[in-house]
Amino acid sequence: MAIRKYPHQPIGVRRIRRRRRSPPSSFSSFTNMPVSCMASLMLFIASIELATSAFMLAASSNISNTKSIMRMTSPSIRKISFDRIRASSPLKQRGSVATSLKYPSAFYSIRSNRHSKKISTDHCRSFFSTSLSMTSSISHNWEQITNHQTSKTVKLFKTIHRANKAKRSDLGLTVAEGVRLVSDILANEESRKLVRRVVISESLLYDGDNADQYQNQLQHWLHVVDEESRQRKAEYSGDGASSSTVPTCSINVGTEKVVDACSGTVTSQGVVALMSIPLPYTPLDNLAVLVDDDKKVDDEMPPFYLILDGLSDPGNVGTLLRTCAASHVTALILLPGSCDVWNPKAVRSAMGASFTVPVLEIGKGGEKEALNQVLDLLERCGVDNDRVFAATMEDAGDKASLAHYGIDFTSKVGGAAVILGREGEGLRGGVRSAIKESRISTVHVPMAPGIESLNAAVCGSVIMFERMRQLLTMTEKD
């Protein structure tokens, strides 16, 4: 008796064997491949090419941190960190592919299966068909900060924000933040030399598609200052100087939490800069330079000094600094008790003028002693005491308060100076005593009846721009 090969089949039923199809060609296999598998394959090929290029670049330039090089991609895929790609195998999921891409600030998953919508061909082409490029917005010299709790750079920024005036002066550092502010500082040749460190967020650095003109300018000047720092370091190293003493700028790329920790505002704009405080203004040295160069003082613009008598609001101080830069003020002089111009809030309000307008601070002595020191200094610079005007609404002594448009700021006899009092209280006792003794003059801004006073920054700005108007009028007549 014969043993049936397939006992479960009835007798007489012949099993039909299906013929095994021949393997298709490579072209037909690629065209008939599901879109999800095609996307996974293209992603895998792109990651291999990227890793190979990064390895070759690291070997040629002796760079140990290949993660920064792996971010050097074209705008379409430069946000992707391929070292964090988590792609499940298509063979294990039976038609379902889960591809995960790690972006700098968020985690996105693209899941596709037979029940979901197919990925369009244009999307796959625009996402995966880009080639590697060295024209990205990040340099291989820029270090990354990932932990905002243990980073020494973040701790230094926090220390400066919490520091008082004396501590900040001892450190010789201040903080500037904001896309436009940092961009303007880097664009100025003199203030760019004061930048010591810049921390920029990944989202701001890699946001090429939505970047405005200020973000593009910021990225341009970051590369400029990076190149200048490397050249300066090479020059100093050639002279035998230590690399730690070279005045260079370091650029760090951090997460949003890192930049927020370095910022002093509630909502950070994505970039903060560590700045060196400029040296104090020395008017006598500048006057000596003019004499040594055989320049006539009469041919120069008449000097004008703005003196702050205890002004305490950082916003007002920053606004006045910005106005000083716009109206060609010679220098800003601070009497004791005035706000620190290097307060990060004042720096932010000044929009870069803190590093272009000369600042002289009289930090020692009482109110009268400090005022006498300033008056003596101004007299040595060619500004007589009767050309020093205190902004007030009161008439004192034998002289009545002059309207701001009644003062000739273009006089060749000498320059001028204006003293502004603090918010609310006005001028302090030392300046008021000098007014009563007729040692200095007074000035006021006429206003409509019923208005008691103007904001200190507004009052000072009106007077400074009246001087600017007179200078422009004089230039047009000449």
Coordinates of C-alpha atoms in Angstrom, one line a residue:
M1 CA 0.0 0.0 0.0
A2 CA 1.3 3.3 -1.0
I3 CA 1.7 6.0 1.6
R4 CA 0.1 9.3 0.5
K5 CA 2.4 12.3 0.6
Y6 CA -0.5 14.6 1.5
P7 CA -2.8 12.7 3.9
H8 CA -5.1 15.6 4.4
Q9 CA -6.1 15.6 0.8
P10 CA -8.8 13.2 -0.6
I11 CA -7.6 10.4 -2.8
G12 CA -7.5 11.2 -6.4
V13 CA -6.9 15.0 -5.9
R14 CA -3.7 16.1 -7.3
R15 CA -1.8 18.9 -5.5
I16 CA -1.0 21.7 -7.9
R17 CA 2.4 23.1 -7.2
R18 CA 2.8 26.8 -8.0
R19 CA 5.8 27.6 -10.2
R20 CA 8.3 29.9 -8.5
R21 CA 8.7 33.1 -10.4
S22 CA 12.1 34.2 -11.6
P23 CA 13.6 37.1 -9.7
P24 CA 12.8 40.4 -11.3
S25 CA 15.4 42.8 -12.7
S26 CA 16.9 45.5 -10.5
F27 CA 15.0 48.2 -12.4
S28 CA 11.6 46.6 -12.0
S29 CA 12.3 45.9 -8.4
F30 CA 13.1 49.5 -7.7
T31 CA 10.1 50.8 -9.6
N32 CA 7.7 48.4 -7.9
M33 CA 9.1 49.0 -4.4
P34 CA 6.6 50.5 -2.0
V35 CA 7.1 54.3 -1.3
S36 CA 7.9 53.7 2.3
C37 CA 10.7 51.2 1.5
M38 CA 12.0 53.6 -1.1
A39 CA 12.2 56.4 1.4
S40 CA 14.0 54.2 3.9
L41 CA 16.5 53.0 1.3
M42 CA 17.2 56.6 0.1
L43 CA 17.6 57.7 3.7
F44 CA 20.0 54.8 4.4
I45 CA 22.1 55.7 1.3
A46 CA 22.2 59.4 2.2
S47 CA 23.4 58.5 5.8
I48 CA 26.2 56.3 4.5
E49 CA 27.4 59.0 2.1
L50 CA 27.2 61.6 4.8
A51 CA 29.1 59.4 7.3
T52 CA 31.8 58.6 4.7
S53 CA 32.3 62.3 3.8
A54 CA 32.5 63.2 7.5
F55 CA 35.1 60.5 8.1
M56 CA 37.2 61.7 5.1
L57 CA 36.9 65.3 6.2
A58 CA 37.9 64.5 9.8
A59 CA 40.9 62.5 8.6
S60 CA 42.1 65.3 6.3
S61 CA 41.7 68.2 8.8
N62 CA 42.4 66.3 12.0
I63 CA 39.1 67.2 13.6
S64 CA 38.0 65.0 16.4
N65 CA 34.5 66.3 16.7
T66 CA 32.8 64.7 13.6
K67 CA 29.4 65.6 14.8
S68 CA 29.8 69.2 13.8
I69 CA 31.0 68.1 10.3
M70 CA 28.0 65.8 9.9
R71 CA 25.8 68.9 10.3
M72 CA 27.5 70.5 7.2
T73 CA 24.7 69.6 4.8
S74 CA 22.7 71.6 2.3
P75 CA 19.6 73.5 3.5
S76 CA 17.2 70.6 2.9
I77 CA 18.8 68.1 5.2
R78 CA 21.2 70.3 7.3
K79 CA 18.9 70.0 10.3
I80 CA 19.1 66.3 10.5
S81 CA 21.5 64.6 12.9
F82 CA 22.1 61.2 11.3
D83 CA 23.9 59.9 14.4
R84 CA 20.5 59.9 16.1
I85 CA 18.4 58.3 13.3
R86 CA 16.4 55.4 14.6
A87 CA 15.0 53.4 11.7
S88 CA 13.3 50.2 12.2
S89 CA 14.0 47.4 9.8
P90 CA 11.4 46.9 7.0
L91 CA 11.9 43.1 7.2
K92 CA 10.7 43.0 10.8
Q93 CA 7.6 45.2 10.6
R94 CA 5.9 43.4 7.6
G95 CA 5.2 46.4 5.4
S96 CA 5.3 49.1 8.1
V97 CA 8.4 51.3 8.3
A98 CA 8.9 53.8 11.1
T99 CA 11.6 56.4 10.3
S100 CA 12.6 58.8 13.1
L101 CA 14.6 62.0 12.5
K102 CA 16.2 63.9 15.3
Y103 CA 16.1 67.7 14.8
P104 CA 17.9 70.2 17.0
S105 CA 14.9 71.2 19.0
A106 CA 12.1 68.6 18.4
F107 CA 11.6 65.0 17.6
Y108 CA 9.6 64.1 14.5
S109 CA 8.4 60.6 13.4
I110 CA 7.4 59.8 9.9
R111 CA 5.4 56.6 9.9
S112 CA 4.1 55.1 6.7
N113 CA 2.3 51.8 6.0
R114 CA -0.2 50.4 3.6
H115 CA -3.1 52.2 5.4
S116 CA -1.5 55.6 5.5
K117 CA -1.1 58.1 2.7
K118 CA 1.8 57.5 0.3
I119 CA 4.7 59.9 0.4
S120 CA 4.8 62.0 -2.7
T121 CA 7.7 61.7 -5.1
D122 CA 8.4 65.4 -5.0
H123 CA 8.7 65.3 -1.2
C124 CA 11.1 62.4 -1.4
R125 CA 13.1 64.1 -4.1
S126 CA 13.4 67.4 -2.3
F127 CA 14.2 65.7 1.0
F128 CA 16.8 63.1 -0.1
S129 CA 18.3 64.2 -3.4
T130 CA 20.4 67.0 -1.9
S131 CA 24.2 66.7 -2.0
L132 CA 26.7 67.5 0.7
S133 CA 27.9 71.0 0.7
M134 CA 30.6 72.9 2.7
T135 CA 28.7 76.2 2.5
S136 CA 26.6 75.5 5.6
S137 CA 26.0 77.9 8.4
I138 CA 28.1 76.1 10.9
S139 CA 31.9 76.0 11.2
H140 CA 33.9 73.0 12.4
N141 CA 35.5 75.3 15.0
W142 CA 32.2 76.0 16.8
E143 CA 31.8 73.9 19.9
Q144 CA 28.4 72.6 20.9
I145 CA 26.9 73.0 24.4
T146 CA 24.2 70.4 25.2
N147 CA 23.9 70.6 29.0
H148 CA 22.8 74.0 30.4
Q149 CA 23.3 72.8 34.0
T150 CA 27.0 71.8 33.9
S151 CA 28.4 74.1 31.2
K152 CA 31.0 76.6 32.5
T153 CA 30.0 79.1 29.8
V154 CA 26.4 79.1 31.0
K155 CA 27.5 79.6 34.5
L156 CA 29.6 82.6 33.5
F157 CA 26.7 84.2 31.7
K158 CA 24.5 83.7 34.8
T159 CA 27.2 85.2 37.0
I160 CA 27.3 88.4 34.9
H161 CA 23.5 88.7 34.9
R162 CA 23.4 88.4 38.7
A163 CA 26.5 90.5 39.4
N164 CA 26.3 94.0 40.8
K165 CA 28.1 97.0 39.4
A166 CA 31.4 96.4 41.3
K167 CA 31.5 92.7 40.4
R168 CA 30.8 93.3 36.8
S169 CA 33.6 95.9 36.7
D170 CA 36.0 93.5 38.3
L171 CA 35.2 90.8 35.7
G172 CA 35.4 93.4 32.9
L173 CA 32.6 91.7 31.1
T174 CA 29.0 92.3 30.1
V175 CA 26.3 90.6 28.0
A176 CA 24.6 91.7 24.8
E177 CA 21.7 89.7 23.4
G178 CA 19.4 89.8 20.5
V179 CA 19.7 89.1 16.8
R180 CA 19.9 92.7 15.6
L181 CA 22.1 93.9 18.5
V182 CA 24.7 91.2 18.2
S183 CA 24.7 91.6 14.4
D184 CA 25.3 95.4 14.7
I185 CA 28.1 94.8 17.2
L186 CA 29.8 92.3 14.9
A187 CA 29.3 94.6 11.9
N188 CA 31.2 97.4 13.7
E189 CA 35.0 97.0 13.4
E190 CA 35.8 98.5 16.8
S191 CA 33.1 96.8 18.8
R192 CA 33.7 93.5 17.1
K193 CA 37.1 93.3 18.8
L194 CA 35.4 93.4 22.2
V195 CA 33.3 90.2 21.5
R196 CA 34.7 87.3 23.5
R197 CA 32.1 84.6 23.1
V198 CA 28.8 84.1 21.2
V199 CA 26.2 81.4 22.0
I200 CA 23.6 80.8 19.3
S201 CA 20.8 78.4 19.3
E202 CA 20.5 75.5 16.8
S203 CA 17.0 76.5 15.7
L204 CA 18.2 80.1 14.8
L205 CA 21.4 78.8 13.1
Y206 CA 19.7 76.2 11.0
D207 CA 16.5 78.1 10.2
G208 CA 17.7 79.0 6.7
D209 CA 14.3 78.9 5.0
N210 CA 12.6 81.3 7.4
A211 CA 15.7 83.6 8.1
D212 CA 15.2 87.3 7.7
Q213 CA 17.9 89.8 6.7
Y214 CA 19.2 90.2 10.3
Q215 CA 19.6 86.5 10.7
N216 CA 21.5 86.3 7.5
Q217 CA 23.7 89.2 8.5
L218 CA 24.3 87.6 11.9
Q219 CA 25.5 84.3 10.3
H220 CA 27.7 86.3 7.9
W221 CA 29.4 88.2 10.7
L222 CA 29.8 85.1 12.8
H223 CA 31.9 83.6 10.1
V224 CA 33.9 86.9 9.7
V225 CA 34.7 87.1 13.4
D226 CA 35.6 83.4 13.5
E227 CA 38.0 83.9 10.6
E228 CA 39.5 87.0 12.3
S229 CA 40.0 85.2 15.6
R230 CA 41.8 82.3 13.9
Q231 CA 44.1 84.8 12.1
R232 CA 44.8 86.7 15.3
K233 CA 45.5 83.5 17.2
A234 CA 48.0 82.5 14.4
E235 CA 49.7 85.9 14.6
Y236 CA 50.0 85.7 18.4
S237 CA 51.2 82.2 18.3
G238 CA 53.9 83.2 15.9
D239 CA 55.1 85.8 18.4
G240 CA 55.3 83.2 21.1
A241 CA 52.3 84.4 23.1
S242 CA 50.1 81.9 25.0
S243 CA 46.8 81.0 23.3
S244 CA 44.9 81.7 26.5
T245 CA 45.9 85.4 26.4
V246 CA 45.0 86.0 22.8
P247 CA 41.9 88.3 22.5
T248 CA 39.8 86.0 20.3
C249 CA 36.1 85.2 20.0
S250 CA 34.7 81.7 20.6
I251 CA 31.4 80.6 19.1
N252 CA 29.2 78.0 20.6
V253 CA 26.1 76.3 19.3
G254 CA 23.6 75.3 22.0
T255 CA 20.1 74.1 22.5
E256 CA 17.2 76.5 23.3
K257 CA 17.6 75.6 27.0
V258 CA 21.3 76.6 26.8
V259 CA 20.6 80.0 25.2
D260 CA 17.7 80.7 27.6
A261 CA 19.9 80.0 30.5
C262 CA 22.5 82.4 29.1
S263 CA 19.9 85.1 28.4
G264 CA 18.6 87.7 30.9
T265 CA 15.2 88.0 29.3
V266 CA 12.1 85.9 29.6
T267 CA 12.0 85.1 25.9
S268 CA 15.4 84.7 24.3
Q269 CA 15.9 85.7 20.7
G270 CA 18.4 82.8 20.2
V271 CA 21.8 84.5 20.5
V272 CA 23.8 86.1 23.3
A273 CA 27.3 87.6 23.3
L274 CA 29.9 88.0 26.0
M275 CA 31.6 91.4 25.6
S276 CA 34.6 93.0 27.2
I277 CA 34.0 96.4 28.8
P278 CA 35.9 99.1 26.9
L279 CA 38.5 101.2 28.7
P280 CA 37.3 104.4 30.4
Y281 CA 37.2 107.6 28.3
T282 CA 40.2 109.9 28.8
P283 CA 39.4 113.3 27.3
L284 CA 42.8 114.8 28.0
D285 CA 44.6 112.1 26.1
N286 CA 42.3 112.6 23.1
L287 CA 43.0 116.4 23.3
A288 CA 46.7 115.7 23.3
V289 CA 46.4 113.6 20.2
L290 CA 44.8 116.5 18.4
V291 CA 47.7 118.8 19.4
D292 CA 50.3 116.2 18.4
D293 CA 48.7 115.9 15.0
D294 CA 48.7 119.7 14.5
K295 CA 44.9 119.7 14.0
K296 CA 43.0 122.9 14.9
V297 CA 40.3 122.4 17.4
D298 CA 38.3 125.2 15.7
D299 CA 38.0 123.1 12.6
E300 CA 36.5 120.2 14.5
M301 CA 32.9 119.8 15.6
P302 CA 32.4 121.7 18.9
P303 CA 32.5 119.2 21.7
F304 CA 29.3 118.3 23.5
Y305 CA 29.1 116.3 26.7
L306 CA 26.1 114.7 28.3
I307 CA 26.2 114.4 32.1
L308 CA 23.9 112.1 34.1
D309 CA 23.2 113.1 37.7
G310 CA 22.0 109.9 39.3
L311 CA 19.9 108.6 36.5
S312 CA 19.0 105.1 37.6
D313 CA 16.7 103.5 35.0
P314 CA 18.7 101.2 32.6
G315 CA 16.2 101.8 29.8
N316 CA 16.6 105.5 30.0
V317 CA 20.4 105.3 30.1
G318 CA 20.4 103.0 27.1
T319 CA 18.1 105.3 25.2
L320 CA 20.3 108.3 25.9
L321 CA 23.4 106.3 24.8
R322 CA 21.6 105.5 21.5
T323 CA 20.7 109.2 21.1
C324 CA 24.3 110.2 21.8
A325 CA 25.6 107.9 19.0
A326 CA 23.0 109.4 16.6
S327 CA 23.7 113.0 17.4
H328 CA 27.6 113.0 17.6
V329 CA 27.9 113.5 21.3
T330 CA 31.6 113.7 22.4
A331 CA 31.2 111.6 25.5
L332 CA 28.8 110.5 28.3
I333 CA 29.9 111.4 31.9
L334 CA 28.3 109.6 34.9
L335 CA 28.2 111.2 38.3
P336 CA 28.2 109.0 41.4
G337 CA 24.9 107.0 41.9
S338 CA 24.1 106.8 38.2
C339 CA 23.0 103.5 36.6
D340 CA 25.8 101.2 35.4
V341 CA 25.9 101.6 31.6
W342 CA 27.2 98.0 31.4
N343 CA 24.1 96.6 33.0
P344 CA 22.9 94.0 30.4
K345 CA 19.5 95.8 30.4
A346 CA 21.2 99.1 29.5
V347 CA 23.3 97.5 26.9
R348 CA 20.3 95.9 25.3
S349 CA 18.4 99.2 25.3
A350 CA 21.4 101.1 23.8
M351 CA 21.5 98.7 20.8
G352 CA 25.3 98.7 20.5
A353 CA 25.9 102.4 21.3
S354 CA 27.5 101.4 24.6
F355 CA 30.6 100.3 22.7
T356 CA 30.8 103.3 20.3
V357 CA 30.1 106.3 22.6
P358 CA 33.0 107.1 25.0
V359 CA 31.9 106.8 28.7
L360 CA 33.6 108.4 31.7
E361 CA 32.4 107.5 35.2
I362 CA 33.2 109.6 38.2
G363 CA 32.9 107.0 40.9
K364 CA 34.6 108.6 43.9
G365 CA 33.7 111.5 46.2
G366 CA 30.4 113.1 47.2
E367 CA 28.0 114.9 45.0
K368 CA 29.7 118.3 45.2
E369 CA 33.3 116.9 44.9
A370 CA 32.3 114.8 41.9
L371 CA 30.6 117.8 40.2
N372 CA 33.7 120.0 40.8
Q373 CA 35.9 117.4 39.3
V374 CA 33.7 117.2 36.2
L375 CA 33.6 121.0 35.9
D376 CA 37.4 121.2 36.2
L377 CA 37.8 118.5 33.6
L378 CA 35.4 120.2 31.1
E379 CA 37.2 123.5 31.6
R380 CA 40.5 121.9 30.7
C381 CA 38.8 120.5 27.6
G382 CA 37.6 123.9 26.5
V383 CA 34.1 124.0 28.0
D384 CA 33.5 127.0 30.3
N385 CA 31.3 126.6 33.3
D386 CA 28.7 129.0 31.9
R387 CA 28.4 126.7 28.9
V388 CA 27.3 123.8 31.2
F389 CA 23.5 123.7 31.3
A390 CA 21.4 121.8 33.9
A391 CA 18.0 120.7 32.5
T392 CA 15.4 122.1 34.9
M393 CA 12.1 124.0 34.8
E394 CA 13.1 126.4 37.6
D395 CA 14.7 129.9 37.4
A396 CA 17.6 130.3 39.8
G397 CA 20.0 133.1 40.5
D398 CA 20.4 136.0 38.2
K399 CA 20.0 134.0 35.0
A400 CA 16.7 132.7 33.7
S401 CA 16.4 129.2 32.3
L402 CA 16.9 129.2 28.6
A403 CA 14.8 127.3 26.1
H404 CA 16.8 124.5 24.4
Y405 CA 16.5 126.2 21.0
G406 CA 17.8 129.5 22.4
I407 CA 21.3 128.0 23.0
D408 CA 23.9 128.3 20.3
F409 CA 25.6 124.9 20.3
T410 CA 27.7 125.8 17.3
S411 CA 29.6 128.6 18.9
K412 CA 33.3 128.5 18.2
V413 CA 34.1 130.0 21.6
G414 CA 33.8 126.5 23.2
G415 CA 31.7 123.4 23.4
A416 CA 28.8 122.7 25.7
A417 CA 27.5 120.2 28.2
V418 CA 24.0 119.3 29.5
I419 CA 23.2 117.8 32.9
L420 CA 20.2 115.5 33.3
G421 CA 18.7 114.6 36.7
R422 CA 17.2 111.4 37.9
E423 CA 13.7 110.2 37.3
G424 CA 11.1 111.7 39.6
E425 CA 13.5 113.6 41.9
G426 CA 15.3 115.6 39.3
L427 CA 18.7 117.2 39.9
R428 CA 20.4 116.4 43.2
G429 CA 21.8 118.7 45.8
G430 CA 25.3 119.2 44.3
V431 CA 24.0 120.4 41.0
R432 CA 21.2 122.6 42.6
S433 CA 23.8 124.3 44.7
A434 CA 25.9 125.1 41.7
I435 CA 22.8 126.6 40.0
K436 CA 22.1 128.8 43.0
E437 CA 25.7 129.9 43.1
S438 CA 25.4 130.8 39.3
R439 CA 28.4 128.5 38.5
I440 CA 26.4 126.8 35.8
S441 CA 23.5 127.7 33.6
T442 CA 20.1 126.1 33.1
V443 CA 18.0 125.0 30.2
H444 CA 14.5 123.7 29.7
V445 CA 12.3 122.3 27.0
P446 CA 9.1 124.3 26.6
M447 CA 5.9 122.3 27.0
A448 CA 2.1 122.9 26.8
P449 CA 0.5 124.2 30.0
G450 CA -0.5 121.6 32.6
I451 CA 2.4 119.3 31.7
E452 CA 4.8 119.0 34.7
S453 CA 7.8 117.3 33.2
L454 CA 9.2 115.1 30.5
N455 CA 10.8 111.7 30.7
A456 CA 14.5 112.1 31.3
A457 CA 15.5 110.2 28.1
V458 CA 13.0 112.3 26.1
C459 CA 14.2 115.6 27.5
G460 CA 17.8 114.8 26.8
S461 CA 17.1 113.5 23.3
V462 CA 15.2 116.7 22.4
I463 CA 18.1 118.9 23.5
M464 CA 20.7 116.7 21.7
F465 CA 18.8 116.7 18.4
E466 CA 18.3 120.5 18.6
R467 CA 22.1 120.7 18.7
M468 CA 22.2 118.3 15.8
R469 CA 19.8 120.5 13.8
Q470 CA 22.0 123.5 14.4
L471 CA 25.1 121.7 13.2
L472 CA 23.4 120.5 10.1
T473 CA 22.0 124.0 9.4
M474 CA 25.5 125.5 9.8
T475 CA 27.0 122.9 7.4
E476 CA 24.4 123.7 4.8
K477 CA 25.2 127.4 5.0
D478 CA 28.9 126.9 4.7

